[in-house]
Short mmCIF file of C-alpha atoms in Angstrom, two decimals:
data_model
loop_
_atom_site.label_atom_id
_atom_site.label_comp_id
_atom_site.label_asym_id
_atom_site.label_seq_id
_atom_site.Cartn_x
_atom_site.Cartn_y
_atom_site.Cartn_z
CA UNK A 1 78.47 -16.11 -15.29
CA UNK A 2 75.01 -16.86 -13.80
CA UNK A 3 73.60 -15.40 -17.31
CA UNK A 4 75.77 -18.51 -19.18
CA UNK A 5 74.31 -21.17 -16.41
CA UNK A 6 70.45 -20.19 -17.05
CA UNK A 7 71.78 -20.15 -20.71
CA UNK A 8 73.24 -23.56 -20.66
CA UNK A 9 70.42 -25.17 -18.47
CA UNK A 10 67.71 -23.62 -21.32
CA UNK A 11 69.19 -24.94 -24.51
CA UNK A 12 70.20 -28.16 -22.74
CA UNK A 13 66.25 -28.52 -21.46
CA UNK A 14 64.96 -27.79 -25.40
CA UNK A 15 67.62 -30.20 -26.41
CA UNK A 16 66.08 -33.06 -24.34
CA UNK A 17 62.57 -31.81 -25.30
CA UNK A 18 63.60 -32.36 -29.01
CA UNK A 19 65.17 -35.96 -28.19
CA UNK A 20 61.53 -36.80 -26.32
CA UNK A 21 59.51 -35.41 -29.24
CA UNK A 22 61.90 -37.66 -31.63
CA UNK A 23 61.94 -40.31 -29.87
CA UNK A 24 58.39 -40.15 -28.92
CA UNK A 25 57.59 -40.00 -32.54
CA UNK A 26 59.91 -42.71 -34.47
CA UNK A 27 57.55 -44.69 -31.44
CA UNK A 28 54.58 -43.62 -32.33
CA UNK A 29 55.51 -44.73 -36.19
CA UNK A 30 57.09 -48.15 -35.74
CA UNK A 31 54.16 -49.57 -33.47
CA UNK A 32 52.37 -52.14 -35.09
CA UNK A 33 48.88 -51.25 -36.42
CA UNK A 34 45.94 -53.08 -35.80
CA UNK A 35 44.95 -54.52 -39.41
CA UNK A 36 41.25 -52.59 -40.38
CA UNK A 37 38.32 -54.62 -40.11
CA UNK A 38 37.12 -56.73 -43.16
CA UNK A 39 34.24 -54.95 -44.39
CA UNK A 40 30.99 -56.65 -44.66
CA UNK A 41 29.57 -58.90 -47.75
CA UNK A 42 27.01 -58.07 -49.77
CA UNK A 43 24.13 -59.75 -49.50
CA UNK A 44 24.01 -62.15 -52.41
CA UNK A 45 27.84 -63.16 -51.82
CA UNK A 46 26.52 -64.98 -48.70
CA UNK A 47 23.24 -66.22 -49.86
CA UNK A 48 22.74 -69.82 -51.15
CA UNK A 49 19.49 -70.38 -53.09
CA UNK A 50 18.59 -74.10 -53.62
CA UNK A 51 15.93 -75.41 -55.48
CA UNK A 52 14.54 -79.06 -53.40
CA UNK A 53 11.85 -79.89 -56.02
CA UNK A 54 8.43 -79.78 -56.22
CA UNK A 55 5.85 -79.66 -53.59
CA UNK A 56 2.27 -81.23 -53.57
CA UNK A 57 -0.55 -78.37 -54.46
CA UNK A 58 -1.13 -76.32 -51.45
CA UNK A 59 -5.06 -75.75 -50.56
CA UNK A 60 -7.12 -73.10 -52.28
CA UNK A 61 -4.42 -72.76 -54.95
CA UNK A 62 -6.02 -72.75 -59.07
CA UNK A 63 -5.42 -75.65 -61.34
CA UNK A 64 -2.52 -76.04 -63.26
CA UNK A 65 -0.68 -74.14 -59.97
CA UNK A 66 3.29 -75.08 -59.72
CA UNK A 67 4.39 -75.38 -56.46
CA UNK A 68 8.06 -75.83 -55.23
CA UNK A 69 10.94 -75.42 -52.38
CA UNK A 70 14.24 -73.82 -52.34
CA UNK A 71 16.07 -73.72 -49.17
CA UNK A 72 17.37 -70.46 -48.36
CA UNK A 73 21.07 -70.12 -46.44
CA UNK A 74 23.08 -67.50 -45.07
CA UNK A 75 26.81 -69.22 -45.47
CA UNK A 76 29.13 -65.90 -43.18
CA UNK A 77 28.14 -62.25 -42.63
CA UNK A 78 25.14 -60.35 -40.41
CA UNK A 79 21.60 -61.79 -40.94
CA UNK A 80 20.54 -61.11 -44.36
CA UNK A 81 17.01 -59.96 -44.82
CA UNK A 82 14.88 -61.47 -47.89
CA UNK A 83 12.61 -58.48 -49.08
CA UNK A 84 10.77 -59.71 -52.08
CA UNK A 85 10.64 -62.95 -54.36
CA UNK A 86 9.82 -62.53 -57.21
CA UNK A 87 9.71 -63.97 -61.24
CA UNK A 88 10.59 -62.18 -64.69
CA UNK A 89 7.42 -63.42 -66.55
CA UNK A 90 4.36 -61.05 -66.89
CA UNK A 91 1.78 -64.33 -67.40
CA UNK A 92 2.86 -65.49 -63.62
CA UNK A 93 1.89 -64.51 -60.60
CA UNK A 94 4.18 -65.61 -57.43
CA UNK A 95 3.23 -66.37 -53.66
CA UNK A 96 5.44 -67.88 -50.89
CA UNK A 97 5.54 -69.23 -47.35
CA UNK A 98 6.71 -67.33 -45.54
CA UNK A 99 5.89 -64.49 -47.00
CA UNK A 100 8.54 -61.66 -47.22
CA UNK A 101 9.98 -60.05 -45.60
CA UNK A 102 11.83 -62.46 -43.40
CA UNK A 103 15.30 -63.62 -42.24
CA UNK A 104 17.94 -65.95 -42.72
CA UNK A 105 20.76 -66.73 -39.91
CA UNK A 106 23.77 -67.58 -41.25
CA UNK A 107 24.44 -71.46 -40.79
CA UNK A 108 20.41 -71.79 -40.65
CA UNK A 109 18.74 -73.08 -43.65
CA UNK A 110 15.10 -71.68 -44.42
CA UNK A 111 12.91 -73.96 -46.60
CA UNK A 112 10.89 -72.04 -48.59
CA UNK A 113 7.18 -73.21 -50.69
CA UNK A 114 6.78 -70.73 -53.42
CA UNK A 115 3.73 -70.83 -55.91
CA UNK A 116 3.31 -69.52 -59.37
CA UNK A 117 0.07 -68.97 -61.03
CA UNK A 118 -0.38 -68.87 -64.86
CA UNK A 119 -2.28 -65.80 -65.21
CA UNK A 120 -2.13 -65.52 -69.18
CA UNK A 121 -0.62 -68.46 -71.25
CA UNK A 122 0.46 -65.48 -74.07
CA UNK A 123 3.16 -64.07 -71.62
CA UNK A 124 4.67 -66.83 -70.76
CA UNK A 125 7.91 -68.80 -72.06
CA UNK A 126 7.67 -70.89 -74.26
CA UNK A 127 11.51 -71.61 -73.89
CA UNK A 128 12.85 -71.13 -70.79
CA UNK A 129 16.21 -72.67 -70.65
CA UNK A 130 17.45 -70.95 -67.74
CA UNK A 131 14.77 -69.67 -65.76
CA UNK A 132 15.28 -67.75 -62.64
CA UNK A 133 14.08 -66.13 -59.42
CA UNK A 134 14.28 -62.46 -58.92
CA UNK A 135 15.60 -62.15 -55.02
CA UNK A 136 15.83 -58.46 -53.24
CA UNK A 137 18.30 -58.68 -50.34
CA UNK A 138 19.26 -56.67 -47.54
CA UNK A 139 21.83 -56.96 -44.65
CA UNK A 140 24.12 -53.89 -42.93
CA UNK A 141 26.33 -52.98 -46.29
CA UNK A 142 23.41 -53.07 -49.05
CA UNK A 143 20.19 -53.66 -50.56
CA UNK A 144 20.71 -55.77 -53.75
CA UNK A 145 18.04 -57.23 -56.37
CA UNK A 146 19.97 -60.63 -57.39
CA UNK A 147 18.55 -63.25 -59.82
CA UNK A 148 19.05 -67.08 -58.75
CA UNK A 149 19.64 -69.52 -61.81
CA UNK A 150 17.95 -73.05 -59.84
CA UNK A 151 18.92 -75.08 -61.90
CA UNK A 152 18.82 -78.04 -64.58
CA UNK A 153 15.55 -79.79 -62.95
CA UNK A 154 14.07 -76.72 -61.90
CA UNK A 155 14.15 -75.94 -65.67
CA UNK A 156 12.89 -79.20 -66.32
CA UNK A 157 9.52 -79.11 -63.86
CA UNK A 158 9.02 -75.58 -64.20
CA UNK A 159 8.79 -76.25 -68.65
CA UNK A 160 6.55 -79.26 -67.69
CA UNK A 161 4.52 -77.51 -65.11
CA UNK A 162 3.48 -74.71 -68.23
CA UNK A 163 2.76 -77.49 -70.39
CA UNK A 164 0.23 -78.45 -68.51
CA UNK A 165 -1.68 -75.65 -67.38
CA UNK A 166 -1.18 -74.00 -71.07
CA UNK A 167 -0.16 -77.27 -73.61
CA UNK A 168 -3.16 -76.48 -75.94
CA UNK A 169 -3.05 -72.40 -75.98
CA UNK A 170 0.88 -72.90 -76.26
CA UNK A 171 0.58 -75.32 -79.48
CA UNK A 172 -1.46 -72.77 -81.23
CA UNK A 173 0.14 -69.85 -80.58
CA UNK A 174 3.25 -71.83 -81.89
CA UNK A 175 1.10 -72.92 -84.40
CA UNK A 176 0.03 -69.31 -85.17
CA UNK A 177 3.28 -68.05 -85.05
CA UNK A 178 5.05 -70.95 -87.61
CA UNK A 179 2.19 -70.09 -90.00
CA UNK A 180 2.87 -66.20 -90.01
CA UNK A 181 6.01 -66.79 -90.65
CA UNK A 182 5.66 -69.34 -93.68
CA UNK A 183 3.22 -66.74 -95.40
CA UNK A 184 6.15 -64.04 -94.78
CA UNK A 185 8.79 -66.44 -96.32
CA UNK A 186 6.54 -66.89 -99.26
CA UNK A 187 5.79 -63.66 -100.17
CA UNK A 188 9.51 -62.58 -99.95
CA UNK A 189 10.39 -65.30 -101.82
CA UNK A 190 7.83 -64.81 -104.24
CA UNK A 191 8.13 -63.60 -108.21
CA UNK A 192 7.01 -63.18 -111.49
CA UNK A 193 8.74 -64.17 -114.88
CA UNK A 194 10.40 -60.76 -115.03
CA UNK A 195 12.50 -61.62 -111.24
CA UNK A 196 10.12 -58.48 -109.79
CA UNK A 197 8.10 -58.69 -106.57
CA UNK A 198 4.55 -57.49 -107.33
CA UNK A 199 1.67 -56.62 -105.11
#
């Protein structure tokens, strides 16, 4: 009889042990989560480049210099860190102020002067009808290398800007160029009676 009682009180003990660890679980399932953070932005998701127009010809800077602003923002995110402006043409050379490496609060506008130096009227456009800054960014998710598009006007100045400091080198290379390929045209399109191209 006492064997039954210590019988009874163990399965009825593992019973209630079972209802807990059910119970306790189905719990532990229905709570609500707490949603996971939003991860953080890259870099050039956040960051607003802005060109303001051109600036008057800082001191010590060559003839024929072209010297503008952009205003730099950080719209949401950590700071974002500017690492290195820089330009796609090998006939330009590029200097700012500040100079990188420097930061941009978010909500805080940075203007920016940057100069470009003709180094070599051969390498430069001719045609630039979208020119662009090379940016490298970095803030707590990435380092990215993005390329701003400034604009319409910024087209504009910057075309007018080469014009001067290379307008005569530029009109004969063009000229150079237009010639080379008229003599190509001609010879191609040259024939004799028989319809055969000849040395």
């Amino acid at each position: 009889m006492e064997f039954c009682a210590r019988h009874r009180r163990a399965v009825l003990a593992s019973a209630a042990a079972a209802v807990l660890c059910a119970g306790g679980g189905y719990l532990f399932a229905t709570r609500p989560h707490a949603e996971p953070p939003n991860p953080v932005p890259y870099p050039s998701q956040v960051l607003d480049v802005r060109y303001l127009g051109e600036e008057g010809p800082r001191t010590g800077t060559p003839e024929g210099s072209f010297t503008f602003a952009v205003r730099v923002t950080a719209g949401s995110g950590p700071t974002v860190t500017v690492l290195r402006i820089s330009q796609p043409y090998s006939g330009l050379s590029l200097t700012s102020v500040p100079k990188p490496p420097f930061r941009t609060k978010k909500g805080f506008g940075h203007k920016i002067v940057v100069t470009m130096n003709v180094t070599e009227c051969a390498n430069t456009p001719r045609n630039a009808g979208l020119p662009f800054l090379d940016v490298t960014l970095r803030n707590t998710r990435a380092i990215e290398d993005h390329s701003y598009i400034l604009g319409e006007r910024y087209a504009h100045d910057f075309a007018e800007a080469l014009q001067v400091a290379c307008g005569n080198e530029l009109s004969s290379l063009a000229k150079q160029e237009n010639a080379a390929g008229i003599t190509a045209a001609r010879s191609a399109g040259s024939h004799y009676v028989d319809r055969t191209n000849r040395p």
